[in-house]
mmCIF file of C-alpha atoms in Angstrom:
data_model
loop_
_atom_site.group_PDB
_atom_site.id
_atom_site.type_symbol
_atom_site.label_atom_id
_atom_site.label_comp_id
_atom_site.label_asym_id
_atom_site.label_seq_id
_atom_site.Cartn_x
_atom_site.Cartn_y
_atom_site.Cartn_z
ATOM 1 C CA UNK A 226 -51.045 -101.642 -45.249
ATOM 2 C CA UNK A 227 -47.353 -101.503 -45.886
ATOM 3 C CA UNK A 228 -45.145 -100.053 -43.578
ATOM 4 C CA UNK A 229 -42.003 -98.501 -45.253
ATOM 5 C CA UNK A 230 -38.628 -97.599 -43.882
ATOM 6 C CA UNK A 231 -36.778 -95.623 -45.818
ATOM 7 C CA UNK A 232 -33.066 -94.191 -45.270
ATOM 8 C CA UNK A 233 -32.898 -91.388 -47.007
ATOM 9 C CA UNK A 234 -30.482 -88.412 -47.492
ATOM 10 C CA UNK A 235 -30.885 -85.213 -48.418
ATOM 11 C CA UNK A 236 -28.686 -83.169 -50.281
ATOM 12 C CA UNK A 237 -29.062 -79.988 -52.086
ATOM 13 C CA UNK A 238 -27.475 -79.479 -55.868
ATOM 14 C CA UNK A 239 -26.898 -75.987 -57.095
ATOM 15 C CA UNK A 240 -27.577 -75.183 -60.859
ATOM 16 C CA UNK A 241 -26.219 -71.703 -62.133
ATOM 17 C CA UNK A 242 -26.626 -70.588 -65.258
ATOM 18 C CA UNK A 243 -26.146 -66.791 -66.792
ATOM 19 C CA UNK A 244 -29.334 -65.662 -66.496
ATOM 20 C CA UNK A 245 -30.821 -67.131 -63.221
ATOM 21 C CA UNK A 246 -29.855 -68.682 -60.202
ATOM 22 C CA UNK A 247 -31.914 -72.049 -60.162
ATOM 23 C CA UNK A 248 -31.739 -74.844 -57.139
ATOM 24 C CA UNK A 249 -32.683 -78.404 -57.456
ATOM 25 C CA UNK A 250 -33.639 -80.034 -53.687
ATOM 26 C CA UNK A 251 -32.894 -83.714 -54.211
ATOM 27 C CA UNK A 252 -33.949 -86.582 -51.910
ATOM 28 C CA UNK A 253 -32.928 -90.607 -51.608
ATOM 29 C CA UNK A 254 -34.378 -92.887 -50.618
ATOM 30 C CA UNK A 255 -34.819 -96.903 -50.415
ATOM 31 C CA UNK A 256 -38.112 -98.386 -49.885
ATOM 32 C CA UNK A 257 -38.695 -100.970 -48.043
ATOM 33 C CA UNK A 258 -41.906 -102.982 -46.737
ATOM 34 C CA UNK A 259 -42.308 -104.409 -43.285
ATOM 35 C CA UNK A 260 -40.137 -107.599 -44.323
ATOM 36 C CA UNK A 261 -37.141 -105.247 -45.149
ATOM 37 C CA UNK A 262 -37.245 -106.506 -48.920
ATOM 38 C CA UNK A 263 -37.260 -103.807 -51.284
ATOM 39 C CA UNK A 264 -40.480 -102.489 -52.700
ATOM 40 C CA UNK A 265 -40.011 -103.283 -56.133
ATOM 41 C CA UNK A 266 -42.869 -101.652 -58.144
ATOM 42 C CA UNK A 267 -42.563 -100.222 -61.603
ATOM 43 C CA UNK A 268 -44.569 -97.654 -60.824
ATOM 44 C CA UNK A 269 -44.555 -96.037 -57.608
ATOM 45 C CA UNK A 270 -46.205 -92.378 -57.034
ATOM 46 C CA UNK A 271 -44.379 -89.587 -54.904
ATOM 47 C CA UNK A 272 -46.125 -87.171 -53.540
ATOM 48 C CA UNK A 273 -43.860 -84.264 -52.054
ATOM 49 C CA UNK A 274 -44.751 -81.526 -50.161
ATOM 50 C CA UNK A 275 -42.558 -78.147 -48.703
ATOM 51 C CA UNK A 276 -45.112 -76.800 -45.849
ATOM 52 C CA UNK A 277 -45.160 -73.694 -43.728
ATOM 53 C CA UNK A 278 -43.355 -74.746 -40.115
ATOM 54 C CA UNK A 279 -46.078 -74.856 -37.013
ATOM 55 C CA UNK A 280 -49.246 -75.795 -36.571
ATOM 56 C CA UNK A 281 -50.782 -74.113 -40.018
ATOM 57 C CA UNK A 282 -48.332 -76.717 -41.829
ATOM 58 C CA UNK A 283 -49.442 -75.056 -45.350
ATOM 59 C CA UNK A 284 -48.145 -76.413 -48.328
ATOM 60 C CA UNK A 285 -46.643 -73.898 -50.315
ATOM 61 C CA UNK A 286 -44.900 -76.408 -52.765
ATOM 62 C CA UNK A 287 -46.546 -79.694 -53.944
ATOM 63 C CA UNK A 288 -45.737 -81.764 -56.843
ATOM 64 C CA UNK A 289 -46.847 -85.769 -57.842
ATOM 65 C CA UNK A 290 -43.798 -87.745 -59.568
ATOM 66 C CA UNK A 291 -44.543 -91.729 -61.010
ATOM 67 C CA UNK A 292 -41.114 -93.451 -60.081
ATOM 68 C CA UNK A 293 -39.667 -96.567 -61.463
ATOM 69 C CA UNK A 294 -38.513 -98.616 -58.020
ATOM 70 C CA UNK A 295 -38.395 -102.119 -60.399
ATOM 71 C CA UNK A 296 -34.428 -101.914 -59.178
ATOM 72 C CA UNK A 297 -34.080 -102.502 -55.400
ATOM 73 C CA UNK A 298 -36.250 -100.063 -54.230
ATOM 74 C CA UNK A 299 -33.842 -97.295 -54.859
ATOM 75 C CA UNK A 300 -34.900 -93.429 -55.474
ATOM 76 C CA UNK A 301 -34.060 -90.255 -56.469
ATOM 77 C CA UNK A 302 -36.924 -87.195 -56.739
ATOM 78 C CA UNK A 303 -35.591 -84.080 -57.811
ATOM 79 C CA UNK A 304 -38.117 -81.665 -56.275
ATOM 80 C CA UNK A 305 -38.629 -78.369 -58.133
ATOM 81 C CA UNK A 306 -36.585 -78.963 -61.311
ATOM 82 C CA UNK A 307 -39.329 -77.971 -63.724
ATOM 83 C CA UNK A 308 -40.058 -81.272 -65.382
ATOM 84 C CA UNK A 309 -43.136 -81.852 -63.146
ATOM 85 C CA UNK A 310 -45.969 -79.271 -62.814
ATOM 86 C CA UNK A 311 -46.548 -78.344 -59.349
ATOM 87 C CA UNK A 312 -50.022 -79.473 -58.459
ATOM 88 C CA UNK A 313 -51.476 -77.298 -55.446
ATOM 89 C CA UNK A 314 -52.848 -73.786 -55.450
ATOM 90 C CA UNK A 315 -49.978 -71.041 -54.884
ATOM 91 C CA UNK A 316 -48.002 -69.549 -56.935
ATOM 92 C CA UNK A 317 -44.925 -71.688 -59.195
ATOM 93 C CA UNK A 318 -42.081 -70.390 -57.304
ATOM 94 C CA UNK A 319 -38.625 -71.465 -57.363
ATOM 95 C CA UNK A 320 -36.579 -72.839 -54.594
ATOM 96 C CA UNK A 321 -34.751 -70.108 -53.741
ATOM 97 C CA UNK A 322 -38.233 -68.608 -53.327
ATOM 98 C CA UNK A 323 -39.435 -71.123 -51.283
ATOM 99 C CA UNK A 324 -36.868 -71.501 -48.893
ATOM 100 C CA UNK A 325 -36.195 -67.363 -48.600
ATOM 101 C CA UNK A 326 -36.575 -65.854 -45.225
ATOM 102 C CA UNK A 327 -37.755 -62.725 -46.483
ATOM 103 C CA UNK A 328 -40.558 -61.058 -48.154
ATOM 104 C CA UNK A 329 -43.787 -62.521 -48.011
ATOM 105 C CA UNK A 330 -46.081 -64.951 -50.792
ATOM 106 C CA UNK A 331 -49.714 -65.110 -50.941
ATOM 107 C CA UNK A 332 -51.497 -68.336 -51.401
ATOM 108 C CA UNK A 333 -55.073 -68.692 -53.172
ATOM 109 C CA UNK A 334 -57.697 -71.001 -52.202
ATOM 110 C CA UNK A 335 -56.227 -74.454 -53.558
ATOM 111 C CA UNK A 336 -53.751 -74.032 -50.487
ATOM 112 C CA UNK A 337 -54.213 -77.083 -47.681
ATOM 113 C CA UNK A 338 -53.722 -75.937 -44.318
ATOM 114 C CA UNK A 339 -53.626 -78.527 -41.434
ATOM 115 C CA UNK A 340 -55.134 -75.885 -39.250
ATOM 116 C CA UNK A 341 -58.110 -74.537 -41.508
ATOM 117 C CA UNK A 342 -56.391 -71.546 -41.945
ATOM 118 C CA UNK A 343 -58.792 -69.393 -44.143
ATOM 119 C CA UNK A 344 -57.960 -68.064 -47.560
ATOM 120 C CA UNK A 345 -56.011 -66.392 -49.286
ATOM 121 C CA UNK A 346 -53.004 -67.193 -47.004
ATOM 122 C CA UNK A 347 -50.018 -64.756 -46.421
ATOM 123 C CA UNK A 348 -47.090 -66.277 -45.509
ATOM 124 C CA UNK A 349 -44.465 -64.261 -44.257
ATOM 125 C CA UNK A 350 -41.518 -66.115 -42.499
ATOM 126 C CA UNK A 351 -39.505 -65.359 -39.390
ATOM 127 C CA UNK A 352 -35.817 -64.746 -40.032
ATOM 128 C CA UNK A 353 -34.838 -68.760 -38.913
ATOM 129 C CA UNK A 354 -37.633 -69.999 -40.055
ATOM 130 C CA UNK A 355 -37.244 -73.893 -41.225
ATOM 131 C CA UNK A 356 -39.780 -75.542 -43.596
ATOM 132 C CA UNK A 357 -41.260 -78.826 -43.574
ATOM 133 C CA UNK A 358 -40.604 -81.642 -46.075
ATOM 134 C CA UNK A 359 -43.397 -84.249 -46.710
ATOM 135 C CA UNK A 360 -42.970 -87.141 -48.629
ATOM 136 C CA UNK A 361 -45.567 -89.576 -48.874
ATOM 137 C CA UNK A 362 -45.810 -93.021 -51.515
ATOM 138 C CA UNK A 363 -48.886 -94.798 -53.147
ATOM 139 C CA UNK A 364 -48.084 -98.259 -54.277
ATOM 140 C CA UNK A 365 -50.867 -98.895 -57.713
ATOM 141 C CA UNK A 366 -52.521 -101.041 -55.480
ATOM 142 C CA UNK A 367 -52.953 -99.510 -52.134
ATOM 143 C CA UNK A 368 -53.354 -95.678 -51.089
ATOM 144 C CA UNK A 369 -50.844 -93.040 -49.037
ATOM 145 C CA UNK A 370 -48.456 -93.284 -46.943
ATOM 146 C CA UNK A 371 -46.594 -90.710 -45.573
ATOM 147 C CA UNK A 372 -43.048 -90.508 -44.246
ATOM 148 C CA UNK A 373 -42.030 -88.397 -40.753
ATOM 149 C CA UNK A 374 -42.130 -84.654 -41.610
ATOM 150 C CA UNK A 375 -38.412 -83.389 -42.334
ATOM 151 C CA UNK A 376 -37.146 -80.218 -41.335
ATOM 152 C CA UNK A 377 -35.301 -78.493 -43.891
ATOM 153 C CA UNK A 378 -33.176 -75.278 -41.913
ATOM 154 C CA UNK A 379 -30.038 -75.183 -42.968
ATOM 155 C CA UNK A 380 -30.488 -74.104 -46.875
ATOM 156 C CA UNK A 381 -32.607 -70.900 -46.328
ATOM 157 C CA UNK A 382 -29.110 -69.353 -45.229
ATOM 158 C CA UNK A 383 -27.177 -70.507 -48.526
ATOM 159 C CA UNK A 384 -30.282 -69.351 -50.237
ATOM 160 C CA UNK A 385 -30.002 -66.119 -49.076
ATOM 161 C CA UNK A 386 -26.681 -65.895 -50.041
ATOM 162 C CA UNK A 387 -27.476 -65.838 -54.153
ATOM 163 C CA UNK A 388 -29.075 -62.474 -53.045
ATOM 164 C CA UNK A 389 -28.096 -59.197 -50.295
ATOM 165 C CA UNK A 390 -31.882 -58.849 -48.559
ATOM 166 C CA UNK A 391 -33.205 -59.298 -51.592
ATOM 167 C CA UNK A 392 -30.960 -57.645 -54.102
ATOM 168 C CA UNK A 393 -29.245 -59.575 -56.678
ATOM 169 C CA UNK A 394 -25.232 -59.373 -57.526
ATOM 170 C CA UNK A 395 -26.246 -56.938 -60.767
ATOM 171 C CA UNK A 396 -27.535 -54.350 -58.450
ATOM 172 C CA UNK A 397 -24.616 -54.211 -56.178
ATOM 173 C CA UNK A 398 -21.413 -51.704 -55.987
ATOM 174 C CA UNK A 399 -18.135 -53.306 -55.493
ATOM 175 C CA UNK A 400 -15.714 -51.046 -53.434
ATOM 176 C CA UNK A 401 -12.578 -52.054 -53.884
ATOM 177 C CA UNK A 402 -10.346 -50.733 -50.578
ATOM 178 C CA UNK A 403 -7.047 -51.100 -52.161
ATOM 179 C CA UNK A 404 -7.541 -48.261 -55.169
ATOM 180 C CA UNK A 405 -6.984 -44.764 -55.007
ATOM 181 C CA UNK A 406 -9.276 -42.280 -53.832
ATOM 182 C CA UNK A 407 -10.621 -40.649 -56.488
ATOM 183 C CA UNK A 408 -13.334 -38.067 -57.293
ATOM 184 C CA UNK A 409 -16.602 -39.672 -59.500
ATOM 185 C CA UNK A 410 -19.828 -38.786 -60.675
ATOM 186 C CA UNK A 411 -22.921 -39.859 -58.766
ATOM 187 C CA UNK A 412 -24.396 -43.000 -59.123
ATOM 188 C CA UNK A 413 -27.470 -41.443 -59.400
ATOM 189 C CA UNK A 414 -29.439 -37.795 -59.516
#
């Protein structure tokens, strides 16, 4: 079995386009194997997971990527862009979906749990909830191995922030405090 170290960063690229508000999670990485040489595969599959935090650990996001590690072991997944179809159970969701601290999403049977957690699963987060990121590797010649769990807490908050509980920037009212007061028709009836 090989043991892998990996230093890895992640950072988080925003996308924004007229219509929707998209958000690419991107992780890097370098593989290594218990020498400290670079793995150096031409094919190398990623799995990556975004789980529920505690001891349920649901995966609410999964999706398999074949990477190309033939230079130094070096890596780049972009996790959620839409190129890869995501390969678990629940619904396709979007980042900004995933990582919201509101609302709720309901899972269907193909959801893991670590816990057994029986089906359909409702997953309604906490207002700091974090989520966990799981990356794990299969070599073509051997089977998986997973990376430590990452907690991912910090981007929920800048998440939020596309949106005002919920409501997007085309369904707000601007008050501007400098104008002049000034009689107006309502809104609504």
């Amino acid at each position: 079995m090989t043991i892998a170290r990996l230093a890895a960063v992640i950072l988080v690229s925003l996308f924004v386009n007229e219509v929707s508000f998209a958000q690419v999670l991107y992780y890097h990485g370098q593989l290594k194997d218990a020498d400290d040489e670079p793995v150096t595969e031409a094919d190398v599959e990623f799995r990556v997971q975004i789980r529920t935090p505690g001891a349920d650990s649901c995966v609410i996001f999964e999706e398999i990527r074949h990477l190309d590690l033939s230079k130094a072991g070096n890596f780049t997944i972009p996790i959620n862009d839409g190129t890869v179809t995501p390969t678990y159970g629940g619904p396709v969701l979007t980042m900004p979906q995933l990582l919201r601290n509101s609302g709720s999403i309901t899972f269907s049977d193909g959801t893991k749990c670590e816990s057994g957690t029986s089906m359909p699963f409702v997953y309604t987060p906490a207002a700091h909830d974090p989520r966990k990121l799981a990356i794990a590797f299969k070599k073509p010649d051997g089977g998986w191995e997973s990376f430590p769990d990452e907690k991912i807490d910090a981007t929920p908050f800048a998440v939020d922030s596309s949106s005002v509980g919920g409501v997007t920037p085309a369904s707000l009212l601007r008050v501007d405090a400098t104008a002049a007061l000034a009689n107006t028709t309502p809104l609504s009836n």
